[in-house]
Tab-separated table of C-alpha atoms and ligand atoms in Angstrom:
chain	number	residue	atom	x	y	z
A	16	MET	CA	-10.473	-66.136	15.471
A	17	LYS	CA	-10.385	-67.331	19.083
A	18	GLY	CA	-7.397	-65.911	20.971
A	19	LYS	CA	-6.385	-63.538	18.172
A	20	ASN	CA	-5.192	-59.975	18.877
A	21	LEU	CA	-6.084	-56.884	16.860
A	22	VAL	CA	-3.037	-54.621	17.011
A	23	SER	CA	-2.794	-53.563	13.362
A	24	MET	CA	-5.540	-53.678	10.737
A	25	GLY	CA	-3.055	-55.560	8.573
A	26	ASP	CA	-3.218	-58.455	11.079
A	27	PHE	CA	-6.636	-59.469	9.711
A	28	SER	CA	-7.045	-61.369	6.470
A	29	ARG	CA	-9.897	-60.685	4.058
A	30	GLU	CA	-11.754	-63.711	5.490
A	31	GLU	CA	-11.311	-62.431	9.055
A	32	VAL	CA	-12.556	-58.945	8.177
A	33	GLU	CA	-15.560	-60.490	6.409
A	34	CYS	CA	-16.224	-62.671	9.447
A	35	VAL	CA	-16.248	-59.625	11.791
A	36	ILE	CA	-18.481	-57.619	9.439
A	37	GLU	CA	-20.944	-60.505	9.037
A	38	ARG	CA	-21.053	-61.060	12.796
A	39	ALA	CA	-21.493	-57.327	13.411
A	40	ARG	CA	-24.430	-57.211	10.995
A	41	ALA	CA	-26.065	-60.164	12.722
A	42	LEU	CA	-25.511	-58.750	16.221
A	43	LYS	CA	-26.785	-55.340	15.110
A	44	ALA	CA	-29.963	-56.789	13.590
A	45	GLU	CA	-30.564	-58.885	16.711
A	46	TRP	CA	-29.962	-55.892	19.005
A	47	LYS	CA	-32.355	-53.719	16.945
A	48	ALA	CA	-34.957	-56.481	17.153
A	49	GLY	CA	-34.913	-56.433	20.949
A	50	GLY	CA	-31.516	-57.458	22.280
A	51	ASN	CA	-28.640	-59.913	22.179
A	52	PRO	CA	-28.343	-63.086	24.267
A	53	PRO	CA	-25.778	-62.835	27.086
A	54	LEU	CA	-22.948	-64.473	25.110
A	55	LEU	CA	-20.318	-62.866	27.326
A	56	ALA	CA	-22.013	-63.396	30.713
A	57	GLY	CA	-19.405	-63.563	33.452
A	58	LYS	CA	-16.680	-62.151	31.166
A	59	THR	CA	-14.743	-58.987	31.950
A	60	MET	CA	-12.913	-56.556	29.699
A	61	ALA	CA	-10.169	-54.230	30.977
A	62	MET	CA	-10.089	-50.904	29.122
A	63	ILE	CA	-6.780	-49.036	29.340
A	64	PHE	CA	-6.895	-45.353	28.337
A	65	GLU	CA	-3.776	-43.184	28.108
A	66	LYS	CA	-5.779	-40.656	26.057
A	67	PRO	CA	-9.305	-39.159	26.211
A	68	SER	CA	-12.308	-40.791	24.519
A	69	LEU	CA	-16.060	-40.559	24.092
A	70	ARG	CA	-16.977	-43.116	21.396
A	71	THR	CA	-14.416	-45.793	22.184
A	72	ARG	CA	-15.131	-45.907	25.881
A	73	VAL	CA	-18.911	-45.850	25.573
A	74	THR	CA	-19.141	-48.281	22.627
A	75	PHE	CA	-16.938	-50.909	24.260
A	76	GLU	CA	-18.601	-50.518	27.642
A	77	ALA	CA	-22.171	-50.495	26.289
A	78	GLY	CA	-21.322	-53.346	23.925
A	79	MET	CA	-20.024	-55.466	26.778
A	80	THR	CA	-23.162	-54.700	28.835
A	81	GLN	CA	-25.411	-55.695	25.916
A	82	LEU	CA	-23.634	-59.051	25.721
A	83	GLY	CA	-24.039	-59.703	29.446
A	84	GLY	CA	-20.413	-58.993	30.363
A	85	HIS	CA	-18.694	-56.220	32.261
A	86	ALA	CA	-16.055	-53.634	31.285
A	87	ILE	CA	-13.698	-51.836	33.676
A	88	TYR	CA	-12.345	-48.386	32.779
A	89	LEU	CA	-8.682	-47.956	33.681
A	90	GLY	CA	-7.501	-44.358	33.292
A	91	GLN	CA	-4.232	-42.576	33.886
A	92	ASP	CA	-4.117	-43.545	37.556
A	93	ILE	CA	-2.860	-47.043	36.696
A	94	GLY	CA	0.382	-45.418	35.458
A	95	PHE	CA	0.642	-47.469	32.280
A	96	GLY	CA	4.387	-48.118	31.922
A	97	THR	CA	5.295	-45.673	34.707
A	98	ARG	CA	3.771	-46.876	37.992
A	99	GLU	CA	4.190	-50.392	36.684
A	100	THR	CA	5.724	-51.911	33.555
A	101	ILE	CA	3.478	-52.814	30.646
A	102	ALA	CA	4.586	-56.445	31.054
A	103	ASP	CA	3.519	-56.513	34.714
A	104	ILE	CA	0.184	-54.897	33.903
A	105	ALA	CA	-0.397	-57.448	31.132
A	106	ALA	CA	0.495	-60.366	33.405
A	107	ASN	CA	-1.777	-59.165	36.227
A	108	LEU	CA	-4.752	-58.361	34.013
A	109	SER	CA	-4.436	-61.765	32.318
A	110	ARG	CA	-5.126	-63.416	35.702
A	111	TRP	CA	-8.418	-61.517	36.155
A	112	VAL	CA	-10.040	-60.606	32.856
A	113	GLU	CA	-10.823	-62.394	29.593
A	114	ILE	CA	-9.977	-59.552	27.167
A	115	ILE	CA	-8.127	-56.206	27.147
A	116	MET	CA	-8.449	-53.092	25.016
A	117	ALA	CA	-5.919	-50.277	25.085
A	118	ARG	CA	-5.714	-46.711	23.805
A	119	THR	CA	-2.070	-45.664	23.925
A	120	TYR	CA	0.335	-43.049	22.673
A	121	ALA	CA	3.154	-45.311	21.435
A	122	HIS	CA	2.074	-48.093	19.086
A	123	GLU	CA	4.889	-50.190	20.596
A	124	SER	CA	2.941	-50.141	23.880
A	125	VAL	CA	-0.019	-52.038	22.329
A	126	ILE	CA	2.412	-54.427	20.638
A	127	GLU	CA	4.102	-55.115	23.985
A	128	LEU	CA	0.785	-55.488	25.785
A	129	ALA	CA	-0.375	-58.029	23.197
A	130	GLN	CA	2.912	-59.932	23.463
A	131	GLU	CA	2.843	-60.060	27.247
A	132	ALA	CA	-0.865	-60.723	27.861
A	133	SER	CA	-2.221	-64.245	27.644
A	134	VAL	CA	-5.700	-62.935	26.762
A	135	PRO	CA	-6.685	-61.172	23.499
A	136	VAL	CA	-5.737	-57.494	23.142
A	137	ILE	CA	-7.535	-54.935	20.956
A	138	ASN	CA	-5.849	-51.725	19.802
A	139	ALA	CA	-8.408	-49.006	20.571
A	140	LEU	CA	-6.183	-46.319	18.937
A	141	SER	CA	-2.461	-45.758	19.100
A	142	ASP	CA	-0.382	-43.016	17.493
A	143	HIS	CA	0.024	-45.334	14.503
A	144	GLU	CA	-3.341	-47.055	13.974
A	145	HIS	CA	-7.045	-47.131	14.787
A	146	PRO	CA	-8.264	-50.528	13.511
A	147	CYS	CA	-11.672	-50.465	15.264
A	148	GLN	CA	-12.453	-47.255	13.363
A	149	ALA	CA	-11.507	-48.885	10.055
A	150	LEU	CA	-13.839	-51.813	10.781
A	151	ALA	CA	-16.693	-49.428	11.620
A	152	ALA	CA	-16.031	-47.527	8.393
A	153	LEU	CA	-16.184	-50.769	6.446
A	154	LEU	CA	-19.470	-51.856	8.001
A	155	THR	CA	-20.900	-48.410	7.189
A	156	LEU	CA	-19.694	-48.591	3.584
A	157	HIS	CA	-21.168	-52.082	3.282
A	158	GLU	CA	-24.544	-50.933	4.621
A	159	HIS	CA	-24.757	-47.968	2.266
A	160	LYS	CA	-23.059	-49.319	-0.856
A	161	GLY	CA	-23.444	-53.108	-0.716
A	162	GLU	CA	-20.559	-54.369	-2.851
A	163	LEU	CA	-17.185	-53.125	-1.582
A	164	GLN	CA	-14.881	-54.334	-4.341
A	165	GLY	CA	-13.901	-51.467	-6.637
A	166	LEU	CA	-15.260	-48.596	-4.518
A	167	LYS	CA	-13.059	-45.510	-4.194
A	168	LEU	CA	-12.410	-43.958	-0.804
A	169	ALA	CA	-10.676	-40.578	-0.674
A	170	TRP	CA	-8.769	-39.519	2.419
A	171	LEU	CA	-8.254	-35.783	2.928
A	172	GLY	CA	-5.844	-34.304	5.458
A	173	ASP	CA	-3.262	-35.819	7.763
A	174	GLY	CA	-1.749	-39.223	6.928
A	175	ASN	CA	-2.419	-40.321	10.498
A	176	ASN	CA	-3.436	-43.362	12.560
A	177	VAL	CA	-6.960	-43.560	11.096
A	178	CYS	CA	-5.553	-43.132	7.573
A	179	HIS	CA	-3.098	-46.000	8.191
A	180	SER	CA	-5.789	-48.442	9.318
A	181	LEU	CA	-8.038	-47.413	6.402
A	182	LEU	CA	-5.206	-47.953	3.910
A	183	LEU	CA	-4.720	-51.483	5.242
A	184	ILE	CA	-8.407	-52.419	5.346
A	185	CYS	CA	-9.181	-50.918	1.912
A	186	ALA	CA	-6.216	-52.734	0.390
A	187	THR	CA	-7.288	-56.000	2.036
A	188	MET	CA	-10.892	-55.673	0.868
A	189	GLY	CA	-10.373	-54.543	-2.729
A	190	ILE	CA	-11.343	-50.890	-2.164
A	191	ASN	CA	-9.338	-48.249	-4.033
A	192	MET	CA	-7.988	-45.567	-1.709
A	193	ALA	CA	-6.492	-42.218	-2.612
A	194	ALA	CA	-4.993	-40.204	0.227
A	195	ALA	CA	-4.433	-36.490	-0.339
A	196	CYS	CA	-2.141	-35.021	2.287
A	197	PRO	CA	0.241	-32.053	2.415
A	198	ARG	CA	3.880	-32.927	1.793
A	199	GLY	CA	5.470	-33.863	5.107
A	200	TYR	CA	2.171	-35.278	6.406
A	201	TRP	CA	1.891	-38.338	4.177
A	202	PRO	CA	1.100	-41.711	5.675
A	203	ASP	CA	4.057	-43.795	6.855
A	204	PRO	CA	5.809	-45.258	3.770
A	205	SER	CA	5.978	-48.680	5.436
A	206	VAL	CA	2.176	-48.722	5.788
A	207	VAL	CA	1.725	-47.526	2.194
A	208	GLY	CA	4.101	-50.258	0.998
A	209	TRP	CA	2.253	-52.912	2.993
A	210	ALA	CA	-1.092	-51.650	1.690
A	211	ARG	CA	0.186	-51.744	-1.905
A	212	LYS	CA	1.202	-55.391	-1.463
A	213	LEU	CA	-2.231	-56.270	-0.075
A	214	ALA	CA	-3.879	-54.271	-2.866
A	215	GLN	CA	-2.096	-56.345	-5.490
A	216	GLU	CA	-3.790	-59.439	-4.086
A	217	SER	CA	-7.234	-57.857	-3.766
A	218	GLY	CA	-7.099	-56.005	-7.077
A	219	SER	CA	-7.333	-52.453	-5.771
A	220	GLU	CA	-5.159	-49.365	-6.067
A	221	ILE	CA	-3.500	-47.240	-3.379
A	222	VAL	CA	-2.611	-43.668	-4.336
A	223	VAL	CA	-0.951	-40.972	-2.235
A	224	THR	CA	-0.992	-37.424	-3.597
A	225	THR	CA	-0.772	-33.800	-2.496
A	226	ASP	CA	-3.762	-32.922	-4.711
A	227	PRO	CA	-7.164	-33.087	-2.968
A	228	ALA	CA	-8.994	-32.952	-6.332
A	229	VAL	CA	-7.184	-36.088	-7.563
A	230	ALA	CA	-8.336	-37.946	-4.471
A	231	ALA	CA	-11.911	-36.622	-4.423
A	232	LYS	CA	-12.663	-37.033	-8.136
A	233	GLY	CA	-15.234	-39.791	-8.625
A	234	ALA	CA	-14.960	-40.955	-5.001
A	235	ASP	CA	-17.666	-43.089	-3.365
A	236	ALA	CA	-16.598	-41.856	0.077
A	237	LEU	CA	-14.767	-38.790	1.369
A	238	TYR	CA	-13.056	-39.341	4.706
A	239	THR	CA	-11.357	-36.782	6.915
A	240	ASP	CA	-10.116	-36.409	10.487
A	241	VAL	CA	-8.725	-33.679	12.751
A	242	TRP	CA	-5.561	-31.956	11.555
A	243	ALA	CA	-3.821	-32.409	14.920
A	244	SER	CA	-4.346	-35.729	16.662
A	245	MET	CA	-4.225	-36.389	20.394
A	246	GLY	CA	-0.627	-35.822	21.482
A	247	GLN	CA	0.011	-33.237	18.708
A	248	GLU	CA	-1.692	-30.310	20.448
A	249	SER	CA	1.482	-28.193	20.357
A	250	GLU	CA	1.517	-28.471	16.530
A	251	ALA	CA	-2.135	-27.461	16.126
A	252	GLU	CA	-1.474	-23.827	15.208
A	253	GLU	CA	1.212	-24.644	12.649
A	254	ARG	CA	-0.960	-27.386	11.132
A	255	SER	CA	-3.965	-25.060	10.880
A	256	LYS	CA	-1.949	-22.963	8.392
A	257	ILE	CA	-0.876	-25.970	6.286
A	258	PHE	CA	-4.088	-28.001	5.980
A	259	PRO	CA	-6.930	-25.673	4.804
A	260	LEU	CA	-6.499	-26.791	1.167
A	261	TYR	CA	-7.623	-30.268	2.329
A	262	GLN	CA	-10.864	-29.163	3.975
A	263	VAL	CA	-13.877	-31.305	3.069
A	264	ASN	CA	-16.383	-28.725	1.801
A	265	GLN	CA	-19.124	-28.519	-0.803
A	266	ALA	CA	-16.629	-27.855	-3.635
A	267	LEU	CA	-14.887	-31.141	-2.835
A	268	VAL	CA	-18.201	-33.002	-2.492
A	269	ASP	CA	-19.085	-31.750	-5.985
A	270	LEU	CA	-15.990	-33.500	-7.407
A	271	ALA	CA	-17.051	-36.855	-5.976
A	272	LYS	CA	-19.854	-39.172	-7.122
A	273	GLY	CA	-23.404	-37.830	-6.725
A	274	ASP	CA	-24.145	-40.358	-3.986
A	275	VAL	CA	-20.841	-39.880	-2.136
A	276	LEU	CA	-20.718	-40.726	1.565
A	277	VAL	CA	-19.031	-38.239	3.886
A	278	MET	CA	-17.210	-39.954	6.717
A	279	HIS	CA	-15.284	-38.810	9.796
A	280	CYS	CA	-14.126	-40.790	12.819
A	281	LEU	CA	-15.105	-37.892	15.145
A	282	PRO	CA	-14.543	-35.785	17.167
A	283	ALA	CA	-14.832	-33.162	14.379
A	284	HIS	CA	-13.840	-29.523	14.224
A	285	ARG	CA	-16.419	-27.775	12.075
A	286	GLY	CA	-14.819	-25.061	9.958
A	287	ASP	CA	-11.383	-26.721	10.040
A	288	GLU	CA	-11.083	-30.149	8.397
A	289	ILE	CA	-14.774	-30.167	7.404
A	290	THR	CA	-17.430	-27.502	6.970
A	291	ALA	CA	-20.539	-27.659	9.146
A	292	ASP	CA	-22.866	-27.872	6.121
A	293	VAL	CA	-21.080	-30.998	4.864
A	294	LEU	CA	-20.612	-32.686	8.244
A	295	ASP	CA	-24.279	-32.172	9.065
A	296	GLY	CA	-25.506	-32.456	5.469
A	297	PRO	CA	-27.287	-35.122	3.427
A	298	HIS	CA	-24.154	-37.076	2.412
A	299	SER	CA	-22.894	-37.465	5.965
A	300	VAL	CA	-22.928	-40.923	7.580
A	301	VAL	CA	-20.773	-39.974	10.560
A	302	LEU	CA	-23.370	-41.023	13.134
A	303	ASP	CA	-23.968	-44.366	11.418
A	304	GLU	CA	-20.224	-44.903	11.603
A	305	ALA	CA	-20.140	-43.918	15.288
A	306	GLU	CA	-22.990	-46.351	16.021
A	307	ASN	CA	-21.229	-49.062	14.042
A	308	ARG	CA	-18.182	-48.800	16.298
A	309	MET	CA	-20.320	-50.574	18.879
A	310	HIS	CA	-21.500	-53.323	16.548
A	311	VAL	CA	-18.077	-54.179	15.101
A	312	GLN	CA	-16.478	-54.164	18.536
A	313	LYS	CA	-19.148	-56.511	19.891
A	314	ALA	CA	-18.407	-58.788	16.945
A	315	LEU	CA	-14.671	-58.567	17.649
A	316	MET	CA	-15.150	-59.464	21.306
A	317	VAL	CA	-17.356	-62.517	20.670
A	318	GLU	CA	-15.128	-63.758	17.845
A	319	MET	CA	-11.871	-63.267	19.779
A	320	LEU	CA	-13.367	-65.045	22.776
A	321	GLY	CA	-14.574	-67.904	20.587
A	322	PHE	CA	-18.361	-67.515	20.926
B	428	CP	N1	-13.539	-42.049	16.959
B	428	CP	C1	-13.099	-42.255	18.205
B	428	CP	O1	-12.260	-43.132	18.468
B	428	CP	O2	-13.662	-41.429	19.138
B	428	CP	P1	-13.180	-41.218	20.637
B	428	CP	O3	-11.797	-40.612	20.574
B	428	CP	O4	-14.176	-40.302	21.258
B	428	CP	O5	-13.123	-42.553	21.324
B	429	NVA	N1	-6.529	-39.050	14.634
B	429	NVA	C1	-7.340	-38.791	15.802
B	429	NVA	C2	-8.445	-39.775	15.916
B	429	NVA	C3	-9.352	-39.590	17.085
B	429	NVA	C4	-10.410	-40.636	17.170
B	429	NVA	C5	-6.449	-38.830	17.039
B	429	NVA	O1	-5.603	-39.715	17.127
B	429	NVA	O2	-6.623	-37.975	17.903
């Protein structure tokens, strides 16, 4: 995987996803047993953030530290695409650092960055996708359920960036996914179409519905996210009237399998997309998933840099 970019979750084959998950498990076990060797000593990562973050910033930065490397936070002051073109930023960074991650508004910005940079680029969330979150979800599912093939993951709420990356990874890995979203907030048809093609190869099924019960029934995992993503703040009030039917609450948990996992990329809004009792309850694995962001991203960095 040396030199590869991660812009869309659909960029990774089943073998590549398995490779990242295996490496993440090994790095995690090693870290828990006392620490990782400095595989990335002397290496630097540039972290571009157009949007706020807690998990993404800390997990990449801590992960780089644990591997003996260094990460540099680049916030709004670099004027991504305004003070300087994305192409110029990519060309400059490629002269100094070994790897770049970017959290952007427009998905096209990560695509352009990856095209223009001569070092690997990781999408750390765009308006269209959040592949690192999908990888962390997969590692968490693997840890709790073992076999992935044939599991059912239900998505409740907005057909957003996290939903898109989950559709692609589930379809690649043979996991059935049913997304329940209000009409007008369905995932992008091009992503659904791509996922359905991948699902044909892996033997899974991709369903999109307006009915939360159809999605939740018999599910191995219930996944939700905020109703208004970063950049959609002005729509938050309108969305809060449309989405309550899709709230992950005890009634929905009762429709799923008895050992269902409750997942959320975080940050969460208790009382909106998920009730506090469910988010903080016995089925919740949200903190495992947050921790696993660090382990999958460490695996991504070492694999993309060829170590
Ligand atoms: N889940 C996630 O990406 O969290 P942050 O927005 O805090 O980075
Ligand atoms: N869909 C959310 C995810 C945050 C991690 C957003 O884009 O704001």
